[in-house]
Coordinates of N, CA, C and O in Angstrom, one line a residue:
M66 N 0.8 -1.2 0.0 CA 0.0 0.0 0.0 C 0.9 1.2 0.0 O 1.1 1.8 1.0
L67 N 1.4 1.6 -1.1 CA 2.3 2.7 -1.3 C 1.6 4.0 -1.0 O 0.5 4.3 -1.6
G68 N 2.1 4.8 -0.2 CA 1.6 6.1 0.1 C 0.4 6.1 1.1 O -0.2 7.2 1.3
I69 N 0.1 5.0 1.7 CA -1.0 4.9 2.6 C -0.4 4.6 4.0 O 0.3 3.6 4.1
D70 N -0.7 5.4 5.0 CA -0.2 5.1 6.3 C -1.4 4.6 7.2 O -2.4 5.2 7.3
V71 N -1.2 3.3 7.7 CA -2.3 2.7 8.4 C -2.6 3.4 9.8 O -3.6 3.3 10.4
L72 N -1.6 4.2 10.2 CA -1.8 5.0 11.4 C -2.9 6.1 11.2 O -3.4 6.7 12.2
D73 N -3.2 6.4 9.9 CA -4.3 7.3 9.6 C -5.6 6.9 10.3 O -6.5 7.7 10.5
V74 N -5.8 5.6 10.5 CA -7.0 5.1 11.2 C -7.1 5.7 12.6 O -8.1 6.2 13.0
H75 N -6.0 5.7 13.3 CA -5.9 6.2 14.7 C -6.0 7.7 14.7 O -6.4 8.4 15.7
R76 N -5.5 8.4 13.6 CA -5.5 9.8 13.5 C -6.9 10.3 13.1 O -7.1 11.5 13.1
G77 N -7.8 9.4 12.7 CA -9.1 9.8 12.3 C -9.2 10.2 10.8 O -10.2 10.8 10.3
L78 N -8.1 10.0 10.0 CA -8.0 10.3 8.6 C -8.5 9.2 7.7 O -8.7 9.4 6.5
M79 N -8.6 8.0 8.2 CA -9.1 6.8 7.5 C -10.0 6.0 8.3 O -9.7 5.8 9.5
S80 N -11.1 5.5 7.7 CA -12.0 4.7 8.5 C -11.5 3.2 8.6 O -10.7 2.8 7.8
W81 N -12.0 2.5 9.6 CA -11.6 1.1 9.7 C -12.1 0.3 8.5 O -11.5 -0.7 8.1
R82 N -13.3 0.7 8.0 CA -13.8 0.0 6.8 C -12.9 0.2 5.6 O -12.6 -0.8 4.9
R83 N -12.3 1.4 5.4 CA -11.4 1.6 4.3 C -10.1 0.8 4.5 O -9.6 0.2 3.5
L84 N -9.7 0.6 5.7 CA -8.5 -0.2 6.0 C -8.8 -1.7 5.7 O -8.0 -2.3 5.0
R85 N -10.0 -2.1 6.1 CA -10.4 -3.5 5.8 C -10.4 -3.7 4.3 O -9.9 -4.8 3.8
V86 N -11.0 -2.8 3.6 CA -11.1 -3.0 2.1 C -9.7 -3.0 1.5 O -9.5 -3.8 0.6
L87 N -8.8 -2.2 1.9 CA -7.5 -2.2 1.4 C -6.8 -3.5 1.7 O -6.1 -4.1 0.8
V88 N -6.9 -4.1 2.9 CA -6.3 -5.3 3.2 C -6.9 -6.5 2.4 O -6.2 -7.3 1.9
E89 N -8.2 -6.5 2.3 CA -8.9 -7.5 1.5 C -8.5 -7.6 0.0 O -8.6 -8.6 -0.6
H90 N -8.1 -6.4 -0.5 CA -7.8 -6.4 -1.9 C -6.2 -6.4 -2.2 O -5.8 -6.1 -3.3
L91 N -5.5 -6.8 -1.2 CA -4.1 -7.0 -1.4 C -3.8 -8.2 -2.3 O -4.7 -9.1 -2.4
P92 N -2.8 -8.2 -3.1 CA -2.5 -9.4 -3.9 C -2.3 -10.6 -3.1 O -1.8 -10.6 -2.0
P93 N -2.7 -11.8 -3.6 CA -2.6 -13.0 -2.9 C -1.2 -13.3 -2.4 O -1.0 -14.0 -1.3
E94 N -0.2 -12.9 -3.1 CA 1.2 -13.3 -2.7 C 1.8 -12.2 -1.8 O 3.0 -12.3 -1.5
S95 N 1.0 -11.2 -1.4 CA 1.6 -10.2 -0.5 C 1.9 -10.8 0.9 O 1.4 -11.8 1.3
H96 N 2.8 -10.1 1.6 CA 3.3 -10.6 2.9 C 2.1 -10.7 3.9 O 2.0 -11.6 4.7
T97 N 1.2 -9.7 3.8 CA 0.1 -9.6 4.8 C -0.8 -10.8 4.5 O -1.2 -11.5 5.5
M98 N -1.2 -11.1 3.3 CA -2.1 -12.2 3.0 C -1.4 -13.5 3.3 O -2.1 -14.5 3.8
T99 N -0.1 -13.7 3.1 CA 0.6 -14.9 3.5 C 0.6 -15.1 5.0 O 0.4 -16.2 5.4
A100 N 0.8 -14.0 5.7 CA 0.8 -14.1 7.2 C -0.6 -14.5 7.7 O -0.7 -15.3 8.6
L101 N -1.6 -14.0 7.1 CA -3.0 -14.4 7.5 C -3.2 -15.8 7.2 O -3.8 -16.5 8.0
R102 N -2.8 -16.3 6.0 CA -3.0 -17.7 5.7 C -2.2 -18.6 6.6 O -2.6 -19.7 7.0
N103 N -1.0 -18.2 7.0 CA -0.1 -19.0 7.8 C -0.7 -19.2 9.2 O -0.3 -20.1 10.0
Q104 N -1.7 -18.4 9.6 CA -2.3 -18.5 10.9 C -3.5 -19.4 10.9 O -4.1 -19.7 11.9
L105 N -3.9 -19.9 9.7 CA -5.1 -20.8 9.5 C -4.8 -22.2 10.2 O -3.7 -22.7 10.1
S106 N -5.8 -22.7 10.8 CA -5.7 -24.1 11.3 C -5.8 -25.1 10.2 O -6.1 -24.8 9.1
D107 N -5.4 -26.3 10.5 CA -5.5 -27.4 9.5 C -6.9 -27.6 8.9 O -7.1 -27.8 7.8
E108 N -7.9 -27.4 9.8 CA -9.3 -27.6 9.4 C -9.7 -26.4 8.4 O -10.4 -26.7 7.4
E109 N -9.3 -25.2 8.7 CA -9.6 -24.1 7.8 C -8.9 -24.2 6.5 O -9.4 -23.9 5.4
L110 N -7.6 -24.7 6.5 CA -6.9 -25.0 5.3 C -7.6 -26.0 4.4 O -7.8 -25.9 3.2
A111 N -8.1 -27.1 5.1 CA -8.8 -28.2 4.4 C -10.1 -27.7 3.8 O -10.4 -28.0 2.6
E112 N -10.8 -26.8 4.5 CA -12.0 -26.2 4.0 C -11.8 -25.4 2.8 O -12.5 -25.5 1.8
Q113 N -10.7 -24.6 2.8 CA -10.4 -23.7 1.6 C -10.0 -24.6 0.5 O -10.3 -24.3 -0.7
A114 N -9.3 -25.7 0.7 CA -8.9 -26.6 -0.4 C -10.1 -27.2 -1.0 O -10.2 -27.4 -2.2
D115 N -11.1 -27.6 -0.2 CA -12.3 -28.2 -0.7 C -13.1 -27.3 -1.5 O -13.8 -27.7 -2.5
K116 N -13.1 -26.0 -1.2 CA -13.8 -25.0 -1.9 C -13.2 -24.7 -3.3 O -13.8 -24.2 -4.1
G117 N -11.9 -25.0 -3.4 CA -11.2 -24.8 -4.7 C -11.1 -23.3 -5.0 O -11.5 -22.9 -6.0
E118 N -10.5 -22.6 -4.1 CA -10.3 -21.2 -4.3 C -8.8 -20.8 -4.4 O -8.2 -20.4 -3.5
P119 N -8.2 -21.1 -5.6 CA -6.8 -20.8 -5.7 C -6.4 -19.4 -5.5 O -5.3 -19.1 -5.2
E120 N -7.4 -18.5 -5.8 CA -7.0 -17.1 -5.6 C -6.7 -16.7 -4.2 O -6.2 -15.7 -3.9
K121 N -7.1 -17.6 -3.2 CA -6.7 -17.3 -1.8 C -5.4 -18.0 -1.4 O -5.0 -18.0 -0.3
G122 N -4.7 -18.6 -2.4 CA -3.4 -19.2 -2.1 C -2.3 -18.2 -2.1 O -2.5 -17.0 -2.4
R123 N -1.1 -18.6 -1.7 CA 0.0 -17.7 -1.6 C 0.5 -17.3 -3.0 O 1.3 -16.4 -3.1
W124 N 0.1 -18.0 -4.0 CA 0.6 -17.7 -5.3 C -0.4 -16.8 -6.1 O -1.6 -16.9 -5.8
S125 N 0.1 -16.1 -7.1 CA -0.8 -15.3 -7.9 C -1.5 -16.3 -8.9 O -1.2 -17.5 -9.0
Q126 N -2.5 -15.8 -9.6 CA -3.2 -16.6 -10.5 C -2.3 -17.1 -11.6 O -2.4 -18.2 -12.1
Q127 N -1.3 -16.3 -12.0 CA -0.4 -16.7 -13.0 C 0.5 -17.9 -12.5 O 0.7 -18.8 -13.3
D128 N 0.9 -17.8 -11.3 CA 1.7 -18.9 -10.7 C 0.8 -20.2 -10.6 O 1.3 -21.3 -10.9
Q129 N -0.4 -20.1 -10.3 CA -1.3 -21.2 -10.2 C -1.5 -21.8 -11.6 O -1.5 -23.1 -11.7
L130 N -1.7 -21.0 -12.6 CA -1.8 -21.5 -14.0 C -0.6 -22.2 -14.4 O -0.6 -23.3 -15.1
L131 N 0.6 -21.6 -14.1 CA 1.9 -22.2 -14.5 C 2.0 -23.6 -13.8 O 2.5 -24.6 -14.4
A132 N 1.6 -23.7 -12.6 CA 1.7 -25.0 -11.9 C 0.8 -26.0 -12.5 O 1.2 -27.2 -12.6
A133 N -0.4 -25.6 -13.0 CA -1.3 -26.5 -13.6 C -0.7 -27.0 -14.9 O -0.8 -28.2 -15.3
V134 N 0.0 -26.1 -15.7 CA 0.7 -26.5 -16.9 C 1.8 -27.5 -16.6 O 2.0 -28.5 -17.3
V135 N 2.6 -27.3 -15.6 CA 3.6 -28.2 -15.2 C 3.1 -29.6 -14.9 O 3.6 -30.6 -15.3
D136 N 2.0 -29.6 -14.1 CA 1.3 -30.9 -13.7 C 0.9 -31.6 -15.0 O 1.0 -32.9 -15.1
A137 N 0.2 -30.9 -15.9 CA -0.2 -31.5 -17.2 C 0.9 -32.1 -18.0 O 0.9 -33.2 -18.5
L138 N 2.0 -31.3 -18.1 CA 3.2 -31.8 -18.8 C 3.8 -33.0 -18.2 O 4.2 -34.0 -18.9
R139 N 3.8 -33.1 -16.9 CA 4.4 -34.3 -16.2 C 3.5 -35.5 -16.5 O 4.0 -36.6 -16.7
R140 N 2.2 -35.3 -16.5 CA 1.3 -36.4 -16.8 C 1.4 -36.9 -18.3 O 1.5 -38.1 -18.5
V141 N 1.6 -36.0 -19.2 CA 1.8 -36.4 -20.6 C 3.1 -37.1 -20.7 O 3.2 -38.2 -21.4
E142 N 4.2 -36.7 -20.0 CA 5.5 -37.3 -20.1 C 5.3 -38.7 -19.5 O 5.9 -39.7 -20.1
Y143 N 4.6 -38.9 -18.4 CA 4.4 -40.2 -17.8 C 3.7 -41.1 -18.7 O 4.1 -42.3 -18.9
V144 N 2.6 -40.7 -19.4 CA 1.8 -41.5 -20.3 C 2.7 -41.9 -21.5 O 2.7 -43.1 -21.9
L145 N 3.5 -41.0 -22.0 CA 4.4 -41.3 -23.1 C 5.4 -42.4 -22.7 O 5.7 -43.3 -23.5
I146 N 6.0 -42.3 -21.5 CA 7.0 -43.3 -21.1 C 6.3 -44.6 -20.9 O 6.8 -45.7 -21.3
C147 N 5.1 -44.6 -20.3 CA 4.4 -45.9 -20.1 C 4.0 -46.6 -21.4 O 4.0 -47.8 -21.6
A148 N 3.6 -45.7 -22.4 CA 3.2 -46.3 -23.7 C 4.4 -46.9 -24.5 O 4.1 -47.7 -25.3
N149 N 5.5 -46.4 -24.2 CA 6.7 -46.9 -24.9 C 7.7 -47.7 -24.1 O 8.9 -47.8 -24.5
S150 N 7.2 -48.3 -23.0 CA 8.1 -49.2 -22.3 C 7.3 -50.4 -21.7 O 6.1 -50.4 -21.7
E151 N 8.1 -51.4 -21.3 CA 7.4 -52.5 -20.7 C 6.9 -52.2 -19.3 O 7.4 -51.3 -18.7
K152 N 5.9 -52.9 -18.9 CA 5.2 -52.6 -17.7 C 6.1 -52.6 -16.5 O 6.0 -51.8 -15.6
R153 N 7.1 -53.5 -16.4 CA 8.0 -53.5 -15.2 C 8.9 -52.3 -15.2 O 9.5 -52.0 -14.1
N154 N 9.0 -51.6 -16.3 CA 9.9 -50.4 -16.3 C 9.1 -49.1 -16.1 O 9.7 -48.0 -16.3
H155 N 7.8 -49.2 -15.8 CA 7.0 -47.9 -15.7 C 7.5 -47.2 -14.4 O 7.6 -47.8 -13.3
P156 N 7.6 -45.9 -14.5 CA 7.9 -45.1 -13.3 C 6.7 -44.9 -12.5 O 5.6 -45.2 -12.9
K157 N 6.9 -44.3 -11.3 CA 5.7 -44.0 -10.5 C 5.0 -42.8 -11.1 O 5.6 -42.0 -11.8
P158 N 3.6 -42.8 -11.0 CA 2.9 -41.6 -11.6 C 3.4 -40.3 -10.9 O 3.8 -40.3 -9.8
P159 N 3.4 -39.2 -11.7 CA 3.9 -38.0 -11.1 C 3.0 -37.4 -10.0 O 1.8 -37.5 -10.1
E160 N 3.7 -36.8 -9.0 CA 2.9 -36.1 -8.0 C 2.6 -34.7 -8.5 O 3.4 -34.1 -9.1
P161 N 1.4 -34.2 -8.2 CA 1.2 -32.8 -8.5 C 2.1 -31.9 -7.8 O 2.5 -32.2 -6.7
M162 N 2.4 -30.7 -8.4 CA 3.2 -29.7 -7.8 C 2.5 -29.2 -6.5 O 1.3 -29.0 -6.6
R163 N 3.2 -29.2 -5.4 CA 2.6 -28.7 -4.2 C 2.2 -27.3 -4.3 O 3.0 -26.4 -4.7
R164 N 1.0 -27.0 -3.8 CA 0.5 -25.6 -3.8 C 0.6 -25.1 -2.4 O 0.6 -25.8 -1.4
P165 N 0.8 -23.8 -2.3 CA 0.9 -23.2 -1.0 C -0.4 -23.4 -0.2 O -1.5 -23.4 -0.7
G166 N -0.2 -23.6 1.1 CA -1.4 -23.8 2.0 C -1.9 -25.3 1.9 O -2.8 -25.6 2.7
A167 N -1.4 -26.1 1.1 CA -1.8 -27.5 1.0 C -0.8 -28.4 1.6 O 0.4 -28.3 1.3
K168 N -1.2 -29.3 2.4 CA -0.3 -30.3 3.0 C 0.1 -31.4 2.0 O -0.7 -31.7 1.1
A169 N 1.2 -32.0 2.2 CA 1.6 -33.1 1.3 C 0.7 -34.3 1.5 O 0.2 -34.5 2.6
R170 N 0.5 -35.0 0.4 CA -0.4 -36.2 0.5 C 0.3 -37.2 1.4 O 1.6 -37.4 1.3
P171 N -0.4 -38.0 2.2 CA 0.2 -39.0 3.0 C 0.7 -40.1 2.1 O 0.1 -40.5 1.1
V172 N 1.9 -40.7 2.4 CA 2.5 -41.8 1.6 C 1.8 -43.1 2.0 O 1.6 -43.4 3.1
K173 N 1.4 -43.8 0.9 CA 0.7 -45.0 1.0 C 1.8 -46.1 1.4 O 2.8 -46.2 0.8
Q174 N 1.5 -46.9 2.4 CA 2.4 -47.9 2.8 C 2.1 -49.2 2.0 O 0.9 -49.5 1.8
S175 N 3.1 -49.8 1.5 CA 2.9 -51.1 0.8 C 3.3 -52.3 1.7 O 4.1 -52.1 2.6
L176 N 2.7 -53.4 1.3 CA 3.0 -54.6 2.1 C 4.4 -55.2 1.7 O 4.7 -55.2 0.5
S177 N 5.1 -55.7 2.7 CA 6.3 -56.4 2.4 C 5.9 -57.8 1.9 O 4.8 -58.2 2.1
D178 N 6.9 -58.5 1.4 CA 6.6 -59.9 0.9 C 6.1 -60.8 2.1 O 5.2 -61.6 2.0
A179 N 6.8 -60.6 3.3 CA 6.4 -61.4 4.5 C 4.9 -61.0 4.9 O 4.1 -61.9 5.2
Q180 N 4.6 -59.8 4.9 CA 3.3 -59.3 5.3 C 2.2 -59.9 4.3 O 1.1 -60.3 4.7
A181 N 2.6 -59.8 3.0 CA 1.6 -60.3 2.0 C 1.4 -61.8 2.1 O 0.3 -62.3 2.0
E182 N 2.5 -62.5 2.4 CA 2.4 -64.0 2.6 C 1.5 -64.3 3.8 O 0.6 -65.2 3.7
R183 N 1.7 -63.6 4.9 CA 0.9 -63.8 6.1 C -0.6 -63.5 5.8 O -1.5 -64.2 6.2
L184 N -0.8 -62.4 5.1 CA -2.2 -62.0 4.8 C -2.9 -63.1 3.9 O -4.0 -63.5 4.1
F185 N -2.1 -63.6 3.0 CA -2.6 -64.7 2.1 C -3.0 -65.9 2.9 O -4.0 -66.5 2.6
R186 N -2.1 -66.3 3.9 CA -2.5 -67.4 4.7 C -3.7 -67.2 5.5 O -4.5 -68.1 5.7
I187 N -3.9 -66.0 6.1 CA -5.0 -65.7 6.9 C -6.3 -65.7 6.0 O -7.3 -66.3 6.5
I188 N -6.3 -65.2 4.9 CA -7.4 -65.1 4.0 C -7.8 -66.5 3.5 O -9.0 -66.9 3.5
N189 N -6.9 -67.4 3.4 CA -7.1 -68.8 2.9 C -7.3 -69.8 4.0 O -7.2 -71.0 3.9
G190 N -7.6 -69.2 5.2 CA -8.0 -70.1 6.3 C -6.8 -70.6 7.1 O -7.0 -71.5 8.0
G191 N -5.6 -70.1 6.9 CA -4.5 -70.6 7.6 C -4.4 -69.9 9.0 O -5.1 -68.9 9.2
A192 N -3.6 -70.4 9.9 CA -3.4 -69.8 11.2 C -2.5 -68.5 11.1 O -1.6 -68.4 10.3
A193 N -2.8 -67.6 12.0 CA -2.0 -66.3 12.0 C -0.8 -66.6 12.6 O 0.1 -66.5 13.0

């Protein structure tokens, strides 16, 4: 807010409403908006993610669009590799680029050979 002194609120030269409007219209990547988002609880972050409001993220709209292009390009590259290689040589599917304010996806645990064998015996009526 170049040329605007927030102390003008206390001096009586600016209303609280005007200050609120100025803060609400700051760019998403501004320090103030980032600080406000960093104070959000996990539940509030999840709620915003569910609403799909990228404009409330730490990145500008241009950064969000660029991240979407990167994700699409990674998926195309993955499909191209899978289409031109044997199944055993397929890489893991690409992870989407992490967006600000979003937590990393939990890592899925895979069964070890011993655990898979034990589960197979249990399912087929064997003793645990």
